[in-house]
């Protein structure tokens, strides 16, 4: 989803001396992806619904891309719906859940004690979700269209706990939406365990089935993501997080049959009427090529990013001392993304946003860029995970990529060292 780095607002300032460590915000396009887009723009410019050569080529590219994206997440081609990005995919899931609830629910005289309305659909999210989930749920609550329960993550593990999710279920619960990996801490959520419990609950329920959605934006391209293993109804796919263009997709387990999908838009019937509008062939081609690369190279990507991140953490501790370093991405009992190092270098003058504005080489962020206008306020995500306010204020989210080298790490740590020394010496 849109999470671009607040440290890279002026692209004219980015040169060879700068080192990018904000891959959780967005990623560059792989050369093969650029080539796939260029080829599609040149050779498959036709309307995919047309029968002439350029249209037939476009349709073939779309079909192949759908296969590639499905293979990346362990699904079937017919389970993939192309969208404009993660935000649209997430909103489509919420819209579907409400429409499905309406179609399945019968009038009831029982009042909901929370708001006095009869039978409002109930949605469960966590308190560390991306804004495209959080604000969508909040807006539905504000407009009186749904009840929402926001389950807090554990301040010990930074994960949403399965028992807390299950305890939040109500007779009118129609959707549970929990991210697969957090974009600031990198912590992985127990989606498979939640799914197993919800499946058992659904067998016992008389009301509408509880649908399970996970936003996998931060996980794809970094760890193995298999929809059959996770056993979810919906999974959000975001291209610009795995070296693809800014386009997305939604995995739906047998859309329209086993799993409901209600369109938000109406038009020419594309994407089997689930998401009409003439297909963006070139960007779909790029998404498909990026997905193919993930499927072929994930083990190498994951290993490289993990080794680089571990080296980064070792260098930070060696240079600054363990007593001055606090890793906001380390939580007991929780697994995390291989590339994400959220770190605070302790000191009263070392607030994260000030450090980044003074760095000569490092390009990173203090958290999600959709919160980049929050100034020096600590991340609410970190505070929700139990990180102390004064520690959270100093947070730097350093996320490495496929090409980040140990030399890059050394240069960044040296840049931080010089910057912080200067800041601490300045009255």
Tab-separated table of N, CA, C and O in Angstrom, residues 281-405:
chain	number	residue	atom	x	y	z
A	281	UNK	N	-2.864	-3.179	-18.857
A	281	UNK	CA	-2.070	-4.324	-19.322
A	281	UNK	C	-0.601	-4.217	-18.935
A	281	UNK	O	0.001	-5.184	-18.443
A	282	UNK	N	0.000	-3.065	-19.146
A	282	UNK	CA	1.434	-2.926	-18.908
A	282	UNK	C	1.784	-3.131	-17.434
A	282	UNK	O	2.763	-3.809	-17.100
A	283	UNK	N	0.989	-2.540	-16.547
A	283	UNK	CA	1.277	-2.694	-15.124
A	283	UNK	C	0.990	-4.120	-14.659
A	283	UNK	O	1.690	-4.660	-13.801
A	284	UNK	N	-0.024	-4.742	-15.223
A	284	UNK	CA	-0.303	-6.144	-14.907
A	284	UNK	C	0.853	-7.019	-15.375
A	284	UNK	O	1.261	-7.959	-14.681
A	285	UNK	N	1.413	-6.689	-16.530
A	285	UNK	CA	2.580	-7.421	-17.023
A	285	UNK	C	3.741	-7.302	-16.044
A	285	UNK	O	4.448	-8.286	-15.760
A	286	UNK	N	3.950	-6.094	-15.525
A	286	UNK	CA	5.014	-5.885	-14.548
A	286	UNK	C	4.785	-6.654	-13.266
A	286	UNK	O	5.708	-7.246	-12.698
A	287	UNK	N	3.541	-6.673	-12.810
A	287	UNK	CA	3.195	-7.416	-11.596
A	287	UNK	C	3.443	-8.907	-11.801
A	287	UNK	O	3.991	-9.593	-10.926
A	288	UNK	N	3.050	-9.409	-12.965
A	288	UNK	CA	3.232	-10.825	-13.251
A	288	UNK	C	4.697	-11.218	-13.316
A	288	UNK	O	5.097	-12.275	-12.797
A	289	UNK	N	5.525	-10.371	-13.927
A	289	UNK	CA	6.957	-10.670	-14.001
A	289	UNK	C	7.590	-10.623	-12.610
A	289	UNK	O	8.413	-11.487	-12.259
A	290	UNK	N	7.214	-9.642	-11.802
A	290	UNK	CA	7.748	-9.557	-10.442
A	290	UNK	C	7.352	-10.775	-9.617
A	290	UNK	O	8.148	-11.299	-8.831
A	291	UNK	N	6.123	-11.233	-9.793
A	291	UNK	CA	5.664	-12.430	-9.082
A	291	UNK	C	6.443	-13.653	-9.525
A	291	UNK	O	6.812	-14.511	-8.703
A	292	UNK	N	6.726	-13.747	-10.810
A	292	UNK	CA	7.521	-14.863	-11.332
A	292	UNK	C	8.912	-14.868	-10.705
A	292	UNK	O	9.435	-15.933	-10.322
A	293	UNK	N	9.512	-13.701	-10.558
A	293	UNK	CA	10.843	-13.605	-9.948
A	293	UNK	C	10.806	-14.030	-8.485
A	293	UNK	O	11.729	-14.695	-7.998
A	294	UNK	N	9.752	-13.644	-7.775
A	294	UNK	CA	9.622	-14.054	-6.372
A	294	UNK	C	9.524	-15.573	-6.270
A	294	UNK	O	10.201	-16.208	-5.447
A	295	UNK	N	8.702	-16.167	-7.107
A	295	UNK	CA	8.534	-17.622	-7.069
A	295	UNK	C	9.853	-18.346	-7.329
A	295	UNK	O	10.167	-19.351	-6.687
A	296	UNK	N	10.643	-17.822	-8.253
A	296	UNK	CA	11.892	-18.478	-8.643
A	296	UNK	C	13.028	-18.239	-7.661
A	296	UNK	O	13.915	-19.091	-7.518
A	297	UNK	N	13.028	-17.088	-6.991
A	297	UNK	CA	14.212	-16.659	-6.243
A	297	UNK	C	13.976	-16.360	-4.770
A	297	UNK	O	14.860	-15.815	-4.107
A	298	UNK	N	12.808	-16.716	-4.237
A	298	UNK	CA	12.466	-16.298	-2.880
A	298	UNK	C	13.494	-16.747	-1.849
A	298	UNK	O	13.861	-15.983	-0.951
A	299	UNK	N	13.965	-17.964	-1.963
A	299	UNK	CA	14.924	-18.472	-0.988
A	299	UNK	C	16.179	-17.606	-0.941
A	299	UNK	O	16.682	-17.262	0.138
A	300	UNK	N	16.674	-17.222	-2.115
A	300	UNK	CA	17.860	-16.367	-2.175
A	300	UNK	C	17.559	-14.973	-1.641
A	300	UNK	O	18.370	-14.393	-0.907
A	301	UNK	N	16.404	-14.420	-2.020
A	301	UNK	CA	16.026	-13.100	-1.521
A	301	UNK	C	15.976	-13.098	0.003
A	301	UNK	O	16.538	-12.218	0.665
A	302	UNK	N	15.262	-14.074	0.539
A	302	UNK	CA	15.053	-14.122	1.985
A	302	UNK	C	16.377	-14.286	2.727
A	302	UNK	O	16.638	-13.603	3.727
A	303	UNK	N	17.225	-15.183	2.233
A	303	UNK	CA	18.508	-15.436	2.881
A	303	UNK	C	19.394	-14.199	2.857
A	303	UNK	O	20.007	-13.836	3.876
A	304	UNK	N	19.453	-13.535	1.719
A	304	UNK	CA	20.284	-12.332	1.610
A	304	UNK	C	19.801	-11.233	2.551
A	304	UNK	O	20.596	-10.615	3.266
A	305	UNK	N	18.491	-10.999	2.553
A	305	UNK	CA	17.954	-9.929	3.404
A	305	UNK	C	18.161	-10.232	4.881
A	305	UNK	O	18.508	-9.339	5.673
A	306	UNK	N	17.976	-11.478	5.271
A	306	UNK	CA	18.171	-11.840	6.678
A	306	UNK	C	19.633	-11.664	7.088
A	306	UNK	O	19.929	-11.100	8.151
A	307	UNK	N	20.551	-12.129	6.263
A	307	UNK	CA	21.968	-12.000	6.586
A	307	UNK	C	22.387	-10.532	6.658
A	307	UNK	O	23.176	-10.142	7.533
A	308	UNK	N	21.866	-9.730	5.748
A	308	UNK	CA	22.201	-8.304	5.743
A	308	UNK	C	21.628	-7.603	6.966
A	308	UNK	O	22.306	-6.786	7.602
A	309	UNK	N	20.402	-7.939	7.319
A	309	UNK	CA	19.793	-7.324	8.502
A	309	UNK	C	20.524	-7.734	9.776
A	309	UNK	O	20.757	-6.901	10.664
A	310	UNK	N	20.903	-8.989	9.874
A	310	UNK	CA	21.667	-9.435	11.044
A	310	UNK	C	23.005	-8.720	11.135
A	310	UNK	O	23.451	-8.337	12.229
A	311	UNK	N	23.656	-8.524	9.999
A	311	UNK	CA	24.922	-7.783	9.989
A	311	UNK	C	24.706	-6.340	10.428
A	311	UNK	O	25.505	-5.784	11.189
A	312	UNK	N	23.610	-5.747	9.952
A	312	UNK	CA	23.269	-4.378	10.357
A	312	UNK	C	23.093	-4.296	11.869
A	312	UNK	O	23.631	-3.377	12.521
A	313	UNK	N	22.379	-5.231	12.443
A	313	UNK	CA	22.162	-5.204	13.887
A	313	UNK	C	23.471	-5.400	14.653
A	313	UNK	O	23.705	-4.759	15.685
A	314	UNK	N	24.330	-6.288	14.146
A	314	UNK	CA	25.634	-6.497	14.789
A	314	UNK	C	26.480	-5.237	14.761
A	314	UNK	O	27.108	-4.870	15.763
A	315	UNK	N	26.479	-4.549	13.629
A	315	UNK	CA	27.285	-3.334	13.502
A	315	UNK	C	26.740	-2.217	14.397
A	315	UNK	O	27.504	-1.455	14.996
A	316	UNK	N	25.438	-2.108	14.489
A	316	UNK	CA	24.849	-1.083	15.356
A	316	UNK	C	25.247	-1.311	16.809
A	316	UNK	O	25.626	-0.369	17.529
A	317	UNK	N	25.185	-2.563	17.246
A	317	UNK	CA	25.567	-2.870	18.625
A	317	UNK	C	27.060	-2.647	18.845
A	317	UNK	O	27.477	-2.137	19.905
A	318	UNK	N	27.871	-3.006	17.868
A	318	UNK	CA	29.322	-2.849	18.015
A	318	UNK	C	29.738	-1.387	18.069
A	318	UNK	O	30.624	-1.008	18.836
A	319	UNK	N	29.090	-0.562	17.266
A	319	UNK	CA	29.487	0.848	17.172
A	319	UNK	C	28.905	1.691	18.302
A	319	UNK	O	29.588	2.555	18.869
A	320	UNK	N	27.649	1.452	18.650
A	320	UNK	CA	26.988	2.301	19.647
A	320	UNK	C	26.962	1.683	21.046
A	320	UNK	O	26.721	2.391	22.020
A	321	UNK	N	27.209	0.392	21.135
A	321	UNK	CA	27.141	-0.280	22.425
A	321	UNK	C	25.741	-0.781	22.707
A	321	UNK	O	24.755	-0.093	22.433
A	322	UNK	N	25.645	-1.998	23.239
A	322	UNK	CA	24.336	-2.619	23.466
A	322	UNK	C	23.471	-1.814	24.420
A	322	UNK	O	22.251	-1.838	24.333
A	323	UNK	N	24.098	-1.066	25.340
A	323	UNK	CA	23.325	-0.294	26.305
A	323	UNK	C	22.635	0.910	25.666
A	323	UNK	O	21.691	1.466	26.225
A	324	UNK	N	23.084	1.304	24.483
A	324	UNK	CA	22.498	2.476	23.824
A	324	UNK	C	21.574	2.097	22.674
A	324	UNK	O	20.982	2.960	22.035
A	325	UNK	N	21.439	0.814	22.427
A	325	UNK	CA	20.623	0.328	21.312
A	325	UNK	C	19.393	-0.391	21.848
A	325	UNK	O	19.485	-1.216	22.756
A	326	UNK	N	18.243	-0.063	21.265
A	326	UNK	CA	17.028	-0.824	21.572
A	326	UNK	C	16.376	-1.219	20.257
A	326	UNK	O	16.009	-0.357	19.449
A	327	UNK	N	16.238	-2.524	20.041
A	327	UNK	CA	15.608	-3.005	18.814
A	327	UNK	C	14.100	-3.130	19.028
A	327	UNK	O	13.629	-3.967	19.804
A	328	UNK	N	13.355	-2.296	18.319
A	328	UNK	CA	11.891	-2.297	18.417
A	328	UNK	C	11.263	-3.363	17.532
A	328	UNK	O	10.033	-3.419	17.417
A	329	UNK	N	12.109	-4.181	16.917
A	329	UNK	CA	11.624	-5.277	16.078
A	329	UNK	C	11.952	-6.637	16.684
A	329	UNK	O	11.777	-7.665	16.029
A	330	UNK	N	12.426	-6.634	17.928
A	330	UNK	CA	12.721	-7.881	18.641
A	330	UNK	C	11.704	-8.084	19.760
A	330	UNK	O	11.646	-7.289	20.704
A	331	UNK	N	10.918	-9.135	19.646
A	331	UNK	CA	9.928	-9.439	20.670
A	331	UNK	C	9.968	-10.935	20.961
A	331	UNK	O	9.960	-11.748	20.027
A	332	UNK	N	10.020	-11.312	22.214
A	332	UNK	CA	10.133	-12.737	22.563
A	332	UNK	C	8.943	-13.539	22.066
A	332	UNK	O	7.789	-13.124	22.212
A	333	UNK	N	9.244	-14.671	21.450
A	333	UNK	CA	8.183	-15.563	20.997
A	333	UNK	C	7.585	-15.217	19.654
A	333	UNK	O	6.670	-15.903	19.194
A	334	UNK	N	8.090	-14.155	19.013
A	334	UNK	CA	7.514	-13.737	17.730
A	334	UNK	C	8.536	-13.853	16.614
A	334	UNK	O	9.708	-13.492	16.784
A	335	UNK	N	8.075	-14.346	15.469
A	335	UNK	CA	8.885	-14.327	14.259
A	335	UNK	C	8.696	-12.988	13.559
A	335	UNK	O	7.677	-12.310	13.756
A	336	UNK	N	9.662	-12.607	12.748
A	336	UNK	CA	9.563	-11.317	12.071
A	336	UNK	C	10.121	-11.407	10.660
A	336	UNK	O	10.767	-12.400	10.284
A	337	UNK	N	9.882	-10.380	9.880
A	337	UNK	CA	10.385	-10.318	8.509
A	337	UNK	C	11.909	-10.354	8.499
A	337	UNK	O	12.551	-9.820	9.404
A	338	UNK	N	12.504	-10.935	7.473
A	338	UNK	CA	13.959	-11.052	7.440
A	338	UNK	C	14.677	-9.739	7.195
A	338	UNK	O	15.889	-9.642	7.450
A	339	UNK	N	13.980	-8.723	6.728
A	339	UNK	CA	14.657	-7.496	6.283
A	339	UNK	C	14.470	-6.298	7.190
A	339	UNK	O	15.019	-5.228	6.924
A	340	UNK	N	13.682	-6.414	8.250
A	340	UNK	CA	13.236	-5.243	8.991
A	340	UNK	C	13.979	-5.071	10.307
A	340	UNK	O	13.935	-5.950	11.172
A	341	UNK	N	14.638	-3.929	10.453
A	341	UNK	CA	15.325	-3.560	11.685
A	341	UNK	C	14.761	-2.224	12.152
A	341	UNK	O	15.073	-1.180	11.593
A	342	UNK	N	13.917	-2.276	13.151
A	342	UNK	CA	13.403	-1.045	13.755
A	342	UNK	C	14.212	-0.806	15.019
A	342	UNK	O	14.167	-1.610	15.950
A	343	UNK	N	14.981	0.273	15.048
A	343	UNK	CA	15.949	0.469	16.113
A	343	UNK	C	15.875	1.889	16.662
A	343	UNK	O	15.630	2.846	15.927
A	344	UNK	N	16.057	2.006	17.960
A	344	UNK	CA	16.191	3.309	18.609
A	344	UNK	C	17.593	3.411	19.186
A	344	UNK	O	18.048	2.505	19.890
A	345	UNK	N	18.279	4.499	18.869
A	345	UNK	CA	19.574	4.786	19.478
A	345	UNK	C	19.291	5.804	20.576
A	345	UNK	O	18.855	6.918	20.317
A	346	UNK	N	19.485	5.389	21.806
A	346	UNK	CA	18.980	6.124	22.957
A	346	UNK	C	19.781	7.384	23.218
A	346	UNK	O	21.005	7.408	23.105
A	347	UNK	N	19.040	8.423	23.579
A	347	UNK	CA	19.654	9.709	23.881
A	347	UNK	C	18.621	10.805	23.754
A	347	UNK	O	17.750	10.744	22.873
A	348	UNK	N	18.664	11.829	24.615
A	348	UNK	CA	17.611	12.846	24.643
A	348	UNK	C	17.518	13.711	23.391
A	348	UNK	O	16.481	14.309	23.127
A	349	UNK	N	18.570	13.776	22.594
A	349	UNK	CA	18.561	14.621	21.401
A	349	UNK	C	18.447	13.823	20.110
A	349	UNK	O	18.561	14.396	19.026
A	350	UNK	N	18.224	12.529	20.217
A	350	UNK	CA	18.343	11.655	19.055
A	350	UNK	C	16.992	11.167	18.532
A	350	UNK	O	16.836	10.005	18.153
A	351	UNK	N	16.000	12.043	18.502
A	351	UNK	CA	14.705	11.672	17.939
A	351	UNK	C	14.889	11.251	16.477
A	351	UNK	O	15.659	11.861	15.726
A	352	UNK	N	14.157	10.222	16.082
A	352	UNK	CA	14.356	9.629	14.774
A	352	UNK	C	14.261	10.594	13.616
A	352	UNK	O	15.111	10.591	12.718
A	353	UNK	N	13.241	11.438	13.625
A	353	UNK	CA	13.052	12.344	12.485
A	353	UNK	C	14.175	13.362	12.400
A	353	UNK	O	14.578	13.772	11.302
A	354	UNK	N	14.742	13.761	13.544
A	354	UNK	CA	15.864	14.695	13.542
A	354	UNK	C	17.129	14.020	13.030
A	354	UNK	O	17.907	14.610	12.273
A	355	UNK	N	17.331	12.779	13.439
A	355	UNK	CA	18.499	12.039	12.979
A	355	UNK	C	18.479	11.906	11.460
A	355	UNK	O	19.473	12.192	10.770
A	356	UNK	N	17.340	11.486	10.906
A	356	UNK	CA	17.248	11.284	9.462
A	356	UNK	C	17.440	12.580	8.686
A	356	UNK	O	18.043	12.584	7.608
A	357	UNK	N	16.936	13.681	9.224
A	357	UNK	CA	17.074	14.962	8.518
A	357	UNK	C	18.514	15.457	8.512
A	357	UNK	O	18.872	16.311	7.690
A	358	UNK	N	19.346	14.913	9.398
A	358	UNK	CA	20.746	15.328	9.474
A	358	UNK	C	21.714	14.337	8.843
A	358	UNK	O	22.902	14.642	8.700
A	359	UNK	N	21.216	13.157	8.480
A	359	UNK	CA	22.092	12.156	7.878
A	359	UNK	C	22.514	12.584	6.470
A	359	UNK	O	21.708	13.122	5.702
A	360	UNK	N	23.764	12.331	6.157
A	360	UNK	CA	24.266	12.696	4.849
A	360	UNK	C	24.049	11.644	3.783
A	360	UNK	O	24.017	11.959	2.591
A	361	UNK	N	23.881	10.373	4.198
A	361	UNK	CA	23.794	9.294	3.215
A	361	UNK	C	22.546	8.425	3.367
A	361	UNK	O	21.993	7.949	2.381
A	362	UNK	N	22.098	8.216	4.581
A	362	UNK	CA	20.990	7.286	4.825
A	362	UNK	C	19.656	7.854	4.375
A	362	UNK	O	19.296	8.981	4.711
A	363	UNK	N	18.927	7.049	3.630
A	363	UNK	CA	17.542	7.342	3.261
A	363	UNK	C	16.674	6.285	3.912
A	363	UNK	O	16.730	5.109	3.560
A	364	UNK	N	15.893	6.683	4.896
A	364	UNK	CA	15.036	5.741	5.612
A	364	UNK	C	13.836	6.513	6.145
A	364	UNK	O	13.576	7.642	5.736
A	365	UNK	N	13.100	5.915	7.054
A	365	UNK	CA	11.940	6.580	7.633
A	365	UNK	C	11.824	6.211	9.100
A	365	UNK	O	12.525	5.309	9.584
A	366	UNK	N	10.951	6.899	9.792
A	366	UNK	CA	10.705	6.570	11.194
A	366	UNK	C	9.544	5.589	11.326
A	366	UNK	O	9.253	5.105	12.409
A	367	UNK	N	8.869	5.312	10.231
A	367	UNK	CA	7.727	4.398	10.242
A	367	UNK	C	6.996	4.508	8.927
A	367	UNK	O	7.578	4.885	7.904
A	368	UNK	N	5.717	4.188	8.933
A	368	UNK	CA	4.916	4.268	7.717
A	368	UNK	C	4.843	5.697	7.222
A	368	UNK	O	4.570	6.615	7.985
A	369	UNK	N	5.104	5.903	5.924
A	369	UNK	CA	5.123	7.260	5.388
A	369	UNK	C	3.742	7.898	5.368
A	369	UNK	O	3.636	9.111	5.280
A	370	UNK	N	2.685	7.084	5.459
A	370	UNK	CA	1.351	7.683	5.540
A	370	UNK	C	1.169	8.423	6.860
A	370	UNK	O	0.185	9.130	7.051
A	371	UNK	N	2.144	8.256	7.781
A	371	UNK	CA	2.127	9.005	9.040
A	371	UNK	C	3.264	10.022	9.095
A	371	UNK	O	3.602	10.522	10.151
A	372	UNK	N	3.866	10.329	7.933
A	372	UNK	CA	5.052	11.173	7.922
A	372	UNK	C	4.764	12.607	8.319
A	372	UNK	O	5.680	13.362	8.615
A	373	UNK	N	3.483	13.004	8.339
A	373	UNK	CA	3.138	14.359	8.756
A	373	UNK	C	2.919	14.461	10.259
A	373	UNK	O	2.495	15.503	10.763
A	374	UNK	N	3.230	13.388	10.984
A	374	UNK	CA	2.999	13.400	12.430
A	374	UNK	C	4.127	14.072	13.197
A	374	UNK	O	4.098	14.134	14.421
A	375	UNK	N	5.150	14.556	12.460
A	375	UNK	CA	6.227	15.290	13.107
A	375	UNK	C	7.013	14.430	14.051
A	375	UNK	O	7.466	13.346	13.713
A	376	UNK	N	7.193	14.939	15.272
A	376	UNK	CA	8.037	14.224	16.224
A	376	UNK	C	7.244	13.327	17.155
A	376	UNK	O	7.774	12.856	18.156
A	377	UNK	N	5.975	13.088	16.841
A	377	UNK	CA	5.192	12.193	17.683
A	377	UNK	C	5.639	10.753	17.499
A	377	UNK	O	5.825	10.302	16.375
A	378	UNK	N	5.812	10.024	18.588
A	378	UNK	CA	6.229	8.620	18.459
A	378	UNK	C	5.180	7.805	17.707
A	378	UNK	O	3.985	8.117	17.732
A	379	UNK	N	5.632	6.760	17.052
A	379	UNK	CA	4.741	5.881	16.306
A	379	UNK	C	3.716	5.233	17.226
A	379	UNK	O	4.076	4.626	18.234
A	380	UNK	N	2.446	5.342	16.854
A	380	UNK	CA	1.412	4.689	17.655
A	380	UNK	C	1.531	3.169	17.562
A	380	UNK	O	1.108	2.451	18.466
A	381	UNK	N	2.123	2.677	16.470
A	381	UNK	CA	2.347	1.241	16.335
A	381	UNK	C	3.308	0.758	17.414
A	381	UNK	O	3.046	-0.227	18.123
A	382	UNK	N	4.427	1.450	17.568
A	382	UNK	CA	5.413	1.051	18.569
A	382	UNK	C	4.857	1.194	19.976
A	382	UNK	O	5.083	0.335	20.839
A	383	UNK	N	4.119	2.266	20.220
A	383	UNK	CA	3.513	2.450	21.543
A	383	UNK	C	2.532	1.325	21.836
A	383	UNK	O	2.481	0.812	22.959
A	384	UNK	N	1.777	0.920	20.825
A	384	UNK	CA	0.816	-0.181	21.000
A	384	UNK	C	1.516	-1.496	21.305
A	384	UNK	O	0.945	-2.383	21.937
A	385	UNK	N	2.766	-1.625	20.855
A	385	UNK	CA	3.534	-2.850	21.078
A	385	UNK	C	4.291	-2.818	22.392
A	385	UNK	O	5.078	-3.738	22.685
A	386	UNK	N	4.091	-1.770	23.191
A	386	UNK	CA	4.711	-1.705	24.508
A	386	UNK	C	6.052	-1.001	24.556
A	386	UNK	O	6.729	-1.025	25.594
A	387	UNK	N	6.456	-0.376	23.449
A	387	UNK	CA	7.719	0.370	23.442
A	387	UNK	C	7.507	1.680	24.187
A	387	UNK	O	6.535	2.401	23.945
A	388	UNK	N	8.418	2.004	25.097
A	388	UNK	CA	8.304	3.223	25.891
A	388	UNK	C	8.327	4.455	24.986
A	388	UNK	O	8.990	4.468	23.947
A	389	UNK	N	7.611	5.495	25.407
A	389	UNK	CA	7.440	6.691	24.583
A	389	UNK	C	8.776	7.304	24.188
A	389	UNK	O	9.002	7.654	23.021
A	390	UNK	N	9.697	7.442	25.166
A	390	UNK	CA	10.973	8.084	24.868
A	390	UNK	C	11.844	7.229	23.956
A	390	UNK	O	12.702	7.740	23.222
A	391	UNK	N	11.628	5.921	23.974
A	391	UNK	CA	12.347	5.022	23.071
A	391	UNK	C	11.731	5.087	21.678
A	391	UNK	O	12.435	5.194	20.669
A	392	UNK	N	10.405	5.041	21.614
A	392	UNK	CA	9.703	5.096	20.327
A	392	UNK	C	9.993	6.390	19.580
A	392	UNK	O	10.043	6.410	18.344
A	393	UNK	N	10.203	7.478	20.316
A	393	UNK	CA	10.479	8.768	19.680
A	393	UNK	C	11.783	8.741	18.894
A	393	UNK	O	11.966	9.503	17.937
A	394	UNK	N	12.707	7.868	19.278
A	394	UNK	CA	14.009	7.786	18.618
A	394	UNK	C	14.069	6.727	17.525
A	394	UNK	O	15.140	6.465	16.968
A	395	UNK	N	12.948	6.126	17.205
A	395	UNK	CA	12.933	4.976	16.303
A	395	UNK	C	13.342	5.327	14.880
A	395	UNK	O	12.970	6.375	14.336
A	396	UNK	N	14.096	4.418	14.292
A	396	UNK	CA	14.426	4.444	12.873
A	396	UNK	C	14.001	3.106	12.291
A	396	UNK	O	14.365	2.055	12.821
A	397	UNK	N	13.214	3.136	11.220
A	397	UNK	CA	12.867	1.880	10.555
A	397	UNK	C	13.834	1.689	9.390
A	397	UNK	O	13.746	2.388	8.378
A	398	UNK	N	14.744	0.762	9.557
A	398	UNK	CA	15.727	0.446	8.525
A	398	UNK	C	15.333	-0.887	7.891
A	398	UNK	O	15.370	-1.927	8.550
A	399	UNK	N	14.920	-0.854	6.648
A	399	UNK	CA	14.502	-2.077	5.963
A	399	UNK	C	15.377	-2.272	4.733
A	399	UNK	O	15.443	-1.406	3.870
A	400	UNK	N	16.074	-3.402	4.706
A	400	UNK	CA	17.022	-3.664	3.632
A	400	UNK	C	16.338	-4.365	2.472
A	400	UNK	O	15.236	-4.900	2.604
A	401	UNK	N	17.024	-4.355	1.327
A	401	UNK	CA	16.456	-4.943	0.118
A	401	UNK	C	17.329	-6.026	-0.475
A	401	UNK	O	18.321	-6.466	0.112
A	402	UNK	N	16.976	-6.448	-1.677
A	402	UNK	CA	17.658	-7.555	-2.338
A	402	UNK	C	19.114	-7.232	-2.668
A	402	UNK	O	19.939	-8.134	-2.753
A	403	UNK	N	19.402	-5.968	-2.884
A	403	UNK	CA	20.746	-5.581	-3.308
A	403	UNK	C	21.536	-4.886	-2.203
A	403	UNK	O	22.686	-4.488	-2.431
A	404	UNK	N	20.960	-4.706	-1.031
A	404	UNK	CA	21.681	-4.044	0.053
A	404	UNK	C	22.898	-4.875	0.444
A	404	UNK	O	22.779	-6.072	0.710
A	405	UNK	N	24.072	-4.236	0.498
A	405	UNK	CA	25.317	-4.958	0.755
A	405	UNK	C	25.855	-4.660	2.145
A	405	UNK	O	25.418	-3.721	2.818
